[in-house]
mmCIF file of C-alpha atoms in Angstrom:
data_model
loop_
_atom_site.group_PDB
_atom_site.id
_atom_site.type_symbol
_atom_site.label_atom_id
_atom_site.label_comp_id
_atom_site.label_asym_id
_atom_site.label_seq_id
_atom_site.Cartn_x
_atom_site.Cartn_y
_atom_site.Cartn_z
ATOM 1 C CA UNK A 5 -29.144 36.557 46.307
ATOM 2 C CA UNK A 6 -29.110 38.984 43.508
ATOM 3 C CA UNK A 7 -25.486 37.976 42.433
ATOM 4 C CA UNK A 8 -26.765 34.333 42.572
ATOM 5 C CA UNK A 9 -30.140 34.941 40.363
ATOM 6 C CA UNK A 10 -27.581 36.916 37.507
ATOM 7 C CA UNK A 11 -24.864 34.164 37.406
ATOM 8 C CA UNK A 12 -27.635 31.358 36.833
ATOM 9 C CA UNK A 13 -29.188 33.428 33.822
ATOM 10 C CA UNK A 14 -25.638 33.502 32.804
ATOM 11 C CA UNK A 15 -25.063 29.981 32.983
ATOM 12 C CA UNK A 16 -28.640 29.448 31.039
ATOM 13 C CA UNK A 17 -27.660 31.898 28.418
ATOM 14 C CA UNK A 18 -24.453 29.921 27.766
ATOM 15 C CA UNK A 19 -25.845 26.688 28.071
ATOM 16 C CA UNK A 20 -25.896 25.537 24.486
ATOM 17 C CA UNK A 21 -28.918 23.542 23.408
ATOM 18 C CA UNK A 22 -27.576 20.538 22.533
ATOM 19 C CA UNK A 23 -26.413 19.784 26.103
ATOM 20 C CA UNK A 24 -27.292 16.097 27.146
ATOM 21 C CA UNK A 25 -28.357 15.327 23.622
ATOM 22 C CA UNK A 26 -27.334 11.872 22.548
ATOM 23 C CA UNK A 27 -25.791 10.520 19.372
ATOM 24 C CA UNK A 28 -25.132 6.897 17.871
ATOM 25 C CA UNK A 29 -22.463 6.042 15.700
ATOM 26 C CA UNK A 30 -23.767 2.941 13.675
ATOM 27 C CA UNK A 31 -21.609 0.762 11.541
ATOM 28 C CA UNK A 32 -22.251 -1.557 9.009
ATOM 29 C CA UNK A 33 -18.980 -3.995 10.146
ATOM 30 C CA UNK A 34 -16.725 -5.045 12.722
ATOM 31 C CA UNK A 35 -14.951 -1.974 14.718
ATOM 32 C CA UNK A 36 -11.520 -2.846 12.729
ATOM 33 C CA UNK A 37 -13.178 -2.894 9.490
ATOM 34 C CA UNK A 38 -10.870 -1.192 6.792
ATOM 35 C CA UNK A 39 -13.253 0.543 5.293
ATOM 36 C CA UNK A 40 -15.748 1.501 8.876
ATOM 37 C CA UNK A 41 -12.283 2.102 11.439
ATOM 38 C CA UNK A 42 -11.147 5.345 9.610
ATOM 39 C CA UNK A 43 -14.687 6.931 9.267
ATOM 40 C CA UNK A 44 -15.545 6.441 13.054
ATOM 41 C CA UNK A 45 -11.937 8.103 13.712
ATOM 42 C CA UNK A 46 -12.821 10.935 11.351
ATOM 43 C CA UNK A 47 -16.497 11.048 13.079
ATOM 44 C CA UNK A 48 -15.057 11.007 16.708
ATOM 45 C CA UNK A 49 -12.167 13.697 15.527
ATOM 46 C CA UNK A 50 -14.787 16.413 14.491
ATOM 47 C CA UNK A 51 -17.052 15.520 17.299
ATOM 48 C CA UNK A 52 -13.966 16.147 19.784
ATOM 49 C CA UNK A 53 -13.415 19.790 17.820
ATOM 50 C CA UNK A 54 -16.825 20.769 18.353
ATOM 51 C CA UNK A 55 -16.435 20.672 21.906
ATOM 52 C CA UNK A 56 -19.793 18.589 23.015
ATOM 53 C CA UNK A 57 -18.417 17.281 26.016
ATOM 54 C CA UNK A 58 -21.997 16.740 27.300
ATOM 55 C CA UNK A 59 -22.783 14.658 24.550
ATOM 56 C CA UNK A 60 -23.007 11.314 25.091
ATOM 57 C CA UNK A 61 -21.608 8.924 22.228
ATOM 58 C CA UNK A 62 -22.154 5.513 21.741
ATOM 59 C CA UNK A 63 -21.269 3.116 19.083
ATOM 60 C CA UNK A 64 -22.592 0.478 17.746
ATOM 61 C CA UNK A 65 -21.252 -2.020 14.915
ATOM 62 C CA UNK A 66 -23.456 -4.378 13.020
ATOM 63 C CA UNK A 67 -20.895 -7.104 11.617
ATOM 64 C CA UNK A 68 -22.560 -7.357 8.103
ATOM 65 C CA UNK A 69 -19.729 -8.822 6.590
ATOM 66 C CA UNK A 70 -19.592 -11.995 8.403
ATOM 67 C CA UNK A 71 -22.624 -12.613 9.908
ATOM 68 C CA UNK A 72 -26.195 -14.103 8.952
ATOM 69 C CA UNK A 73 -29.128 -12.613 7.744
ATOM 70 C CA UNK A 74 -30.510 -13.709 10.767
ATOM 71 C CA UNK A 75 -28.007 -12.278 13.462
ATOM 72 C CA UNK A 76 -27.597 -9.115 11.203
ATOM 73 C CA UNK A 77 -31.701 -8.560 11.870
ATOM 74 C CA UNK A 78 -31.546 -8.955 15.400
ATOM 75 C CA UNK A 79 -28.558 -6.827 16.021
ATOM 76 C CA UNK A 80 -30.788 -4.085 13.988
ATOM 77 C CA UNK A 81 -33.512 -4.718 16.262
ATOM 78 C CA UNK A 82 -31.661 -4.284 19.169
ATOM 79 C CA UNK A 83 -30.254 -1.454 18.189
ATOM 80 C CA UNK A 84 -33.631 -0.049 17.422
ATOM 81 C CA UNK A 85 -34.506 -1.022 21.008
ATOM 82 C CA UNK A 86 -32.025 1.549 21.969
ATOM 83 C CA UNK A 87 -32.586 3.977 19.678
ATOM 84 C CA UNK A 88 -36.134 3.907 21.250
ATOM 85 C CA UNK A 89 -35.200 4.190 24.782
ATOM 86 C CA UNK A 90 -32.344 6.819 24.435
ATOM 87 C CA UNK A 91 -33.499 8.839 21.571
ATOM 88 C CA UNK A 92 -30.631 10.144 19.964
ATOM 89 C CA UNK A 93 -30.730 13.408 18.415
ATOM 90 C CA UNK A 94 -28.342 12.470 15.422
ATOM 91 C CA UNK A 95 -27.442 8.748 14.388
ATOM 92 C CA UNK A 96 -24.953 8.610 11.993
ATOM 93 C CA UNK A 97 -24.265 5.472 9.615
ATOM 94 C CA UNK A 98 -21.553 4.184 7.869
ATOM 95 C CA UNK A 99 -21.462 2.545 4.724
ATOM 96 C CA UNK A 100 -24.479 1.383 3.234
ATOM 97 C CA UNK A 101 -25.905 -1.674 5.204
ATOM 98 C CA UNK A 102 -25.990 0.544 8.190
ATOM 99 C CA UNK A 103 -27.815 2.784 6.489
ATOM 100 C CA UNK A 104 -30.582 1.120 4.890
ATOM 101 C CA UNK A 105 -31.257 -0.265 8.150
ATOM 102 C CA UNK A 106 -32.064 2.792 9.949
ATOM 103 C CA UNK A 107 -32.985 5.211 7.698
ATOM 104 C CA UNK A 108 -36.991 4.047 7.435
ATOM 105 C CA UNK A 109 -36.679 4.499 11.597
ATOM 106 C CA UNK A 110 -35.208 7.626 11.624
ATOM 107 C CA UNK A 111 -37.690 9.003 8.739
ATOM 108 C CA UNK A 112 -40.721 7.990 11.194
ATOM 109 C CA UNK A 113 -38.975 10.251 13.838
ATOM 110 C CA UNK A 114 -38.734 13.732 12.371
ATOM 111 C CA UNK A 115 -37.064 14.892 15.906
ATOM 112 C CA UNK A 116 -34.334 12.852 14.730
ATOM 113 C CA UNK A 117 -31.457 13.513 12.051
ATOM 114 C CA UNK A 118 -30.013 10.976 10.271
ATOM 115 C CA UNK A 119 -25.898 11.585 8.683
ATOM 116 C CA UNK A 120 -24.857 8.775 6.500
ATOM 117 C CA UNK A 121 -21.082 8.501 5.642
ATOM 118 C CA UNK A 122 -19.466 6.438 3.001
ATOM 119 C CA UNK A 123 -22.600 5.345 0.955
ATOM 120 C CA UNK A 124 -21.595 3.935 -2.326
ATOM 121 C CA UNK A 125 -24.864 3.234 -3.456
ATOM 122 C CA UNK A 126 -26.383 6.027 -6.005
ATOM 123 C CA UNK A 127 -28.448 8.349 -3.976
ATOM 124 C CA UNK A 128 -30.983 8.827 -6.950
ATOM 125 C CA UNK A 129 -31.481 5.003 -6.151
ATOM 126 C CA UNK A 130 -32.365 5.186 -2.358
ATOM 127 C CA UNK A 131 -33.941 8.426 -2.935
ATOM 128 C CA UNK A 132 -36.682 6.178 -5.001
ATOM 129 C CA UNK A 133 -37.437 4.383 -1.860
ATOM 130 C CA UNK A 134 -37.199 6.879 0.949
ATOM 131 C CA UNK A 135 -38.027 10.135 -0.977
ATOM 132 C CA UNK A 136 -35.887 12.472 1.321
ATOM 133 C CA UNK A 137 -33.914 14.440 -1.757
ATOM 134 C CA UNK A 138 -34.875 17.171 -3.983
ATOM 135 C CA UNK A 139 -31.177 16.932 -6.158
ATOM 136 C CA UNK A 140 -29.096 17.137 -3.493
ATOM 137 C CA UNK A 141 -31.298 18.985 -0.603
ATOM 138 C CA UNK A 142 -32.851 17.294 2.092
ATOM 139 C CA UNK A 143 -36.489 17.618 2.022
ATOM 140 C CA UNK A 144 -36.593 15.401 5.284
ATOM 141 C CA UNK A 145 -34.481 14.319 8.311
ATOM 142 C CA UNK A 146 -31.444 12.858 6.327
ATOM 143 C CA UNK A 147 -27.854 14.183 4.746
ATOM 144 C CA UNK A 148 -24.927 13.130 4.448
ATOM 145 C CA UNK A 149 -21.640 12.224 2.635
ATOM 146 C CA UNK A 150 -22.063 9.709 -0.632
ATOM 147 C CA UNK A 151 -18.315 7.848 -1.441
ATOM 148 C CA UNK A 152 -16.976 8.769 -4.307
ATOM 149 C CA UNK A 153 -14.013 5.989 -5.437
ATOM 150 C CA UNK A 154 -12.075 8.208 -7.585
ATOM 151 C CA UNK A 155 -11.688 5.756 -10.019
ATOM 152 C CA UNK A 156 -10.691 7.764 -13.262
ATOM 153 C CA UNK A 157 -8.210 9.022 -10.962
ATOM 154 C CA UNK A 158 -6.875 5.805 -9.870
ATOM 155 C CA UNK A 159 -6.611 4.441 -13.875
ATOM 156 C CA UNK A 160 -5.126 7.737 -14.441
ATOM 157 C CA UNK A 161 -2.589 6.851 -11.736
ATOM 158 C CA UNK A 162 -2.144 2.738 -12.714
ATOM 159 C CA UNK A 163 -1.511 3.560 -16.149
ATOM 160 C CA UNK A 164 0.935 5.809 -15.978
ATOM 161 C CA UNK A 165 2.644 4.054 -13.098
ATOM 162 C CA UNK A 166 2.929 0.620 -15.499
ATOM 163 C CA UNK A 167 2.973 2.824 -19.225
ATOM 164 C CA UNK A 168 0.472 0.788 -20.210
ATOM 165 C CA UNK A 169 -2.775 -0.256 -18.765
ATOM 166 C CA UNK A 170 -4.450 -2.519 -21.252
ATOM 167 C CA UNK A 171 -7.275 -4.704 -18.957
ATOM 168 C CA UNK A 172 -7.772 -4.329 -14.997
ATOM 169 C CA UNK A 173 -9.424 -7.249 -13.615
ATOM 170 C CA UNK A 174 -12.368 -5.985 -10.650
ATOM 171 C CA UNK A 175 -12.493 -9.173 -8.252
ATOM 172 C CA UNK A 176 -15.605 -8.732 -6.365
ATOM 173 C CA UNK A 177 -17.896 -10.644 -3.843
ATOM 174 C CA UNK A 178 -21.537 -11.695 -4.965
ATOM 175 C CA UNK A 179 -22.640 -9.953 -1.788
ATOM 176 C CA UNK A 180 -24.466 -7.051 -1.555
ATOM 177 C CA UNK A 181 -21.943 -4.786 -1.001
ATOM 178 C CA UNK A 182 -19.460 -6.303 -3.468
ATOM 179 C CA UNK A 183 -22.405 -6.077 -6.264
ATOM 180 C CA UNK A 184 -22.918 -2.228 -5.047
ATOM 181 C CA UNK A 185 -19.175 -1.083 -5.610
ATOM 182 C CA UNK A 186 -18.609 -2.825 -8.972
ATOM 183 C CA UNK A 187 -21.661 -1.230 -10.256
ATOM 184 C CA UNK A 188 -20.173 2.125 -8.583
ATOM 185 C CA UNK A 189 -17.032 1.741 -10.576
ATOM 186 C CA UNK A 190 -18.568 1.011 -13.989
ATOM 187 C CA UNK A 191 -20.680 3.669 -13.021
ATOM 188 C CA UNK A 192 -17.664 6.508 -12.383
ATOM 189 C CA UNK A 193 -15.828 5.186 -15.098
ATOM 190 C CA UNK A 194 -18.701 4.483 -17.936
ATOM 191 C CA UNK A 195 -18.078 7.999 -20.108
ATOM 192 C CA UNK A 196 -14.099 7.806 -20.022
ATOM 193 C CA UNK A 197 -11.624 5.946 -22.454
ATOM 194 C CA UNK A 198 -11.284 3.019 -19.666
ATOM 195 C CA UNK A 199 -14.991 1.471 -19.386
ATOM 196 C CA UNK A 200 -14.096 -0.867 -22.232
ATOM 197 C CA UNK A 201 -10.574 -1.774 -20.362
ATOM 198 C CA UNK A 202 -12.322 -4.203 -16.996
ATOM 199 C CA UNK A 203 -12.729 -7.415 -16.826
ATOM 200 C CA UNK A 204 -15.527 -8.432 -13.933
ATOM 201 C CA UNK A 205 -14.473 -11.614 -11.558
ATOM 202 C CA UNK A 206 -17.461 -11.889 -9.509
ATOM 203 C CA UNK A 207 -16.563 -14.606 -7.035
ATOM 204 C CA UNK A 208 -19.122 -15.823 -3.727
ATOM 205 C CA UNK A 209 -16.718 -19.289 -2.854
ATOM 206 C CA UNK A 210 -13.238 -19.943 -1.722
ATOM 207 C CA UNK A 211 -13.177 -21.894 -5.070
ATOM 208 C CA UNK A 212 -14.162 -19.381 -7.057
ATOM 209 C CA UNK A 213 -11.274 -16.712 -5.292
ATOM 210 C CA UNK A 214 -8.941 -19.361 -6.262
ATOM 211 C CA UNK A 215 -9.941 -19.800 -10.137
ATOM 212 C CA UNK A 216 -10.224 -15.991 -10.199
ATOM 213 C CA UNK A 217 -6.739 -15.824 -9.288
ATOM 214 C CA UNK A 218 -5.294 -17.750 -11.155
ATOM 215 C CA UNK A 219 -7.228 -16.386 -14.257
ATOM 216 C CA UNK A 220 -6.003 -13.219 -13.655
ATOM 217 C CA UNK A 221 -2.326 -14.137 -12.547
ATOM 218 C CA UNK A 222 -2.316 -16.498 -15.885
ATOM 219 C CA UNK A 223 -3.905 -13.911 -18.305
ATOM 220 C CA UNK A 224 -0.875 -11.973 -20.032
ATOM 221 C CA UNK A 225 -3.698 -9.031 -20.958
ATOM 222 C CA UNK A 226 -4.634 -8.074 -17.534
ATOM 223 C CA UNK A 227 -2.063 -5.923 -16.418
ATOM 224 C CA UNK A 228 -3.747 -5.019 -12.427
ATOM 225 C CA UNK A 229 -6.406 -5.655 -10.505
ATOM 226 C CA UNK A 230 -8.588 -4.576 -7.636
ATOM 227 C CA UNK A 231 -9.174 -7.373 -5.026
ATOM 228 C CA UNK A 232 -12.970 -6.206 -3.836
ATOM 229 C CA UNK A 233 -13.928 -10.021 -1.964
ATOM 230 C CA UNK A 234 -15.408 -7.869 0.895
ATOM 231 C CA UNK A 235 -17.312 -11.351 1.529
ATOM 232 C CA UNK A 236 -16.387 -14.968 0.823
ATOM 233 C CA UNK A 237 -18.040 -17.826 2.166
ATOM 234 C CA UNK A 238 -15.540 -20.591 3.182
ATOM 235 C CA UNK A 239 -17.784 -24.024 2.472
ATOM 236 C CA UNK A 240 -15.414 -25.825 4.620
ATOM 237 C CA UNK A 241 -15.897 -24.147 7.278
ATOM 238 C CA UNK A 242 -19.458 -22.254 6.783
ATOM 239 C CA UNK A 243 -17.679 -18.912 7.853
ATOM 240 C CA UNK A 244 -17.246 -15.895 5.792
ATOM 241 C CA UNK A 245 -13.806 -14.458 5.007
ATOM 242 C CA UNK A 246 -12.985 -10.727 4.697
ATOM 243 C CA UNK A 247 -10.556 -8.649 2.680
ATOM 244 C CA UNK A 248 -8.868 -8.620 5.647
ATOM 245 C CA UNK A 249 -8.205 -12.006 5.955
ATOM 246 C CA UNK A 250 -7.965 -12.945 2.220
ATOM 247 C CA UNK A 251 -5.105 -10.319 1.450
ATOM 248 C CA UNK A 252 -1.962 -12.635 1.972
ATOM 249 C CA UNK A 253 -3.453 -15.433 0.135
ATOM 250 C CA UNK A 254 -4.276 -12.722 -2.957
ATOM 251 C CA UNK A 255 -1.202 -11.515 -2.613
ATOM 252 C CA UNK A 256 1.059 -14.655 -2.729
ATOM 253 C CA UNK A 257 -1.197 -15.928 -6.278
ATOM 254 C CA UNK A 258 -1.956 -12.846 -8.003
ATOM 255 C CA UNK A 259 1.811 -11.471 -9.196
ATOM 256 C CA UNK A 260 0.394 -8.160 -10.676
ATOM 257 C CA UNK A 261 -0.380 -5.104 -8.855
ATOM 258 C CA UNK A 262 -3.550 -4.647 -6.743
ATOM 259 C CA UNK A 263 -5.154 -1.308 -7.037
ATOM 260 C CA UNK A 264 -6.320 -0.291 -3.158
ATOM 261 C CA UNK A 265 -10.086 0.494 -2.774
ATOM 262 C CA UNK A 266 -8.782 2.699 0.186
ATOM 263 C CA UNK A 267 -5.192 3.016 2.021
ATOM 264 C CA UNK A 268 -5.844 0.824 4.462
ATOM 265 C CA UNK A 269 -5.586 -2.042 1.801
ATOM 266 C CA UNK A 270 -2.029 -0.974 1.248
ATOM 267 C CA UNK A 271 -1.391 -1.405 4.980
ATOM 268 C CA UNK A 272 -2.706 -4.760 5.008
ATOM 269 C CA UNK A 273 -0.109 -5.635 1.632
ATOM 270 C CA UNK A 274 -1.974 -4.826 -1.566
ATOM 271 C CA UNK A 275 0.217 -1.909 -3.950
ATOM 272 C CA UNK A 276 -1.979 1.336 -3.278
ATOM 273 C CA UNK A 277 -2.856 3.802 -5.812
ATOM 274 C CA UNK A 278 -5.251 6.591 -5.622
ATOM 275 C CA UNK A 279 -8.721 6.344 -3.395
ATOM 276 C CA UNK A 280 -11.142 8.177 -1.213
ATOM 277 C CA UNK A 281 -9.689 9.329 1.986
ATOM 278 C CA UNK A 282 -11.758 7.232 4.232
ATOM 279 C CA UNK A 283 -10.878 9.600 7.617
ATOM 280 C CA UNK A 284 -11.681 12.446 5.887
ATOM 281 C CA UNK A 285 -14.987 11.293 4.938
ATOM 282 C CA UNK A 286 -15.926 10.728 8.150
ATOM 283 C CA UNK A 287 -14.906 13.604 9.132
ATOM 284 C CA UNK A 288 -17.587 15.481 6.460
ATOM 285 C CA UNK A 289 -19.798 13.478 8.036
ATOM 286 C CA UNK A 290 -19.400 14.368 11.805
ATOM 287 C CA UNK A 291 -18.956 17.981 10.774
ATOM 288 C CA UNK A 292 -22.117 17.946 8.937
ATOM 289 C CA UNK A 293 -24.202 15.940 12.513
ATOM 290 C CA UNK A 294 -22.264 19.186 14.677
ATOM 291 C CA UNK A 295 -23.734 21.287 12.328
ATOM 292 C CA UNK A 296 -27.566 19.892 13.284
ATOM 293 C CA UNK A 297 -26.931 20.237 16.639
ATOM 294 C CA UNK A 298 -25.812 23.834 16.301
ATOM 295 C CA UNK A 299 -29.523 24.270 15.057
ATOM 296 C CA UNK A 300 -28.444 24.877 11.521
ATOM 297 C CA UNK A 301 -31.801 23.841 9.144
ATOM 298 C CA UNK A 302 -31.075 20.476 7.280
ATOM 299 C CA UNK A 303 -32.414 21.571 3.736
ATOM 300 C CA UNK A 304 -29.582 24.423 4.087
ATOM 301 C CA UNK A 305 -26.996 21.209 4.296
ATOM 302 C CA UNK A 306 -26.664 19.531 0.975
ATOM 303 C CA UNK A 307 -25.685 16.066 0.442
ATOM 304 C CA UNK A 308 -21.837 15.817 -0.344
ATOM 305 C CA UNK A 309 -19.287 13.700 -2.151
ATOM 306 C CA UNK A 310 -16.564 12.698 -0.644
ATOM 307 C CA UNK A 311 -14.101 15.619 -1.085
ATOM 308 C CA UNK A 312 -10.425 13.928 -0.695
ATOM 309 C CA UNK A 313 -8.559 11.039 -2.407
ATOM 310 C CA UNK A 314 -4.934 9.673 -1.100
ATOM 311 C CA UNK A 315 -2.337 8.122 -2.768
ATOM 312 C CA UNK A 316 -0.690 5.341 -1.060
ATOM 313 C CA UNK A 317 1.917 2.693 -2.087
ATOM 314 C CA UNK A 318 2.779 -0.572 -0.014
ATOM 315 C CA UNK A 319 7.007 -0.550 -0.620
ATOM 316 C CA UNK A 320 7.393 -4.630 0.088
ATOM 317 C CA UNK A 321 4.460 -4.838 -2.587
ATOM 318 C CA UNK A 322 6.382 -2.803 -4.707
ATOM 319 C CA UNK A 323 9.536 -4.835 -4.160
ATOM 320 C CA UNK A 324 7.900 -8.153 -4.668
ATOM 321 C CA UNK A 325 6.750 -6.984 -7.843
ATOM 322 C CA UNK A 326 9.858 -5.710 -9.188
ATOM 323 C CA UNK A 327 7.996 -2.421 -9.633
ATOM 324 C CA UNK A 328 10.260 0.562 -10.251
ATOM 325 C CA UNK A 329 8.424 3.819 -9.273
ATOM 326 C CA UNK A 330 9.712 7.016 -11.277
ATOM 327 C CA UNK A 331 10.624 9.946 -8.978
ATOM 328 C CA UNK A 332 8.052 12.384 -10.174
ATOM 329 C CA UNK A 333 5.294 9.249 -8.974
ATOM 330 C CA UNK A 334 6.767 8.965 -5.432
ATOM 331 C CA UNK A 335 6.517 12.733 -5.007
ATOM 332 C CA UNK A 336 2.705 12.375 -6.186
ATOM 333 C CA UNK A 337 2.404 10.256 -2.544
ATOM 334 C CA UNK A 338 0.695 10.969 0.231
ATOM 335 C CA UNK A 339 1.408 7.537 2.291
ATOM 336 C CA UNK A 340 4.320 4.628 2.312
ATOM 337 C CA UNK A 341 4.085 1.813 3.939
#
């Protein structure tokens, strides 16, 4: 009996205190988003380090891209159902939608801890409206990881990859998220020699991707560009396109090299260049939501950039473009496809 009593304060002792404790992963797209599906797989590889095998995970995606505004409110509300019924101890977002969905529900539930990953938006901006920052402390129940593009890097990169990088043309959707990133990159690139070099293509039709094209193809001063139509409405149909989808017909009208938001565009056939590590970011994220459930206090974990870029090149790109890539470039990469 004795023997029995000591092994079960044992067993309490070692029992860690996040046992049972629940997280949701929420993102702001479909599962095989290009920009969501390496976060989650950076989230879910620091989660499986940790070793919280009694934590229960469960994912959730909200489709933002190519839904309404409509479907995208009820999938929040049923997701808030849940949230209400299982009580997660950490939710973590990704990517901005996600995030300004939840984060007014999480802030009315101190028990809770929300991580974001991959918010481009500026954090002094959301900070305005949720007041959970003092710099970058947490004065509430929220950290995370902001994106950083690494866009002076990526310029850096372009121009000395082409010797000469005179005008870059940004192709972006009218959407939210579209509008959010091109502010981000005249943002990161607004106190360096190349704020003066873009050229803004904001596009919201399948018309207007076409006449943006073929602007850009046709105009001898825009030497690359960075396809950003992260939502297109097709009036034909009603539906909305993604990057995803729109990549070969980018890539068979626009004969000039596409600058990659993240590597995953150079998988999908757009050239590459330099841009955040998307895993990795994740990864920051999930590190920093194991962290909380270790019992570490949230003001004494700071909001964070993203800490990694890549360099990527797509090689059939490259060949269809009649690029020739110097041999101190290809040792600068990280990833061929």
């Amino acid at each position: 009996m004795i023997v029995r009593i000591i092994i079960l304060c044992l067993a309490l002792l070692t029992t860690p205190a996040y046992a049972g404790e629940n997280i949701f992963i929420i993102g702001s797209y479909q599962k095989e988003d290009l920009c969501g599906d390496p976060q989650l797989k950076g989230v879910n590889l620091a989660i499986e380090e940790s070793g919280l095998h009694d934590t229960s995970v469960t994912s959730f995606f909200l489709h933002s891209r190519i839904i309404s505004k409509q479907d995208f409110a009820q999938k929040v509300q049923s997701i808030e159902q849940e949230i209400e019924r299982k009580k997660p101890r950490v939710i973590i977002t990704l990517d901005d939608p996600a995030f300004n969905a939840f984060a007014k529900t999480v802030l009315a539930n101190p028990a809770m801890y929300l991580v974001f990953s991959g918010v481009n938006r500026s954090l002094t901006d959301y900070n305005k409206e949720l007041d959970f920052l003092n710099d970058t402390t947490p004065t509430k129940n929220i950290t995370g990881v902001h994106e950083k593009l690494f866009m002076l890097e990526q310029m850096e990169f372009f121009e000395m990859l082409l010797n000469k990088l005179d005008k870059v043309a940004i192709l972006y959707s009218t959407d939210s998220m579209g509008m959010i990133i091109k502010d981000q990159i005249v943002n990161e690139l607004k106190q360096t020699i190349y704020a003066s070099r873009l050229e803004f293509f904001p596009v919201k039709y399948m018309q207007d991707l076409y006449a943006a094209a073929d602007e850009i193809n046709d105009r001898k001063n825009i030497n690359a560009y960075l396809p950003l139509p992260l939502s297109i409405i097709d009036k034909s149909t009603g539906q909305k396109k993604t990057v995803e989808e729109l990549a070969p017909l980018l890539i068979e009208k626009i004969h000039k090299p596409d600058l990659a938001l993240n590597k995953a565009f150079s998988k999908v056939g757009f050239l590459g260049g330099v841009s955040v590590d998307f895993h990795h970011m994740g990864h920051q994220a999930g590190t920093l939501a194991i962290k909380l459930l270790h019992g570490y206090n949230i003001t004494k974990l700071k909001t964070e950039n993203a800490g990694r870029h890549t360099i990527s090149l797509n090689k059939k790109r490259q060949g269809s473009l009649s690029l020739t890539i110097r041999d101190d470039i290809w040792n600068l990469l990280d990833e061929v496809y």
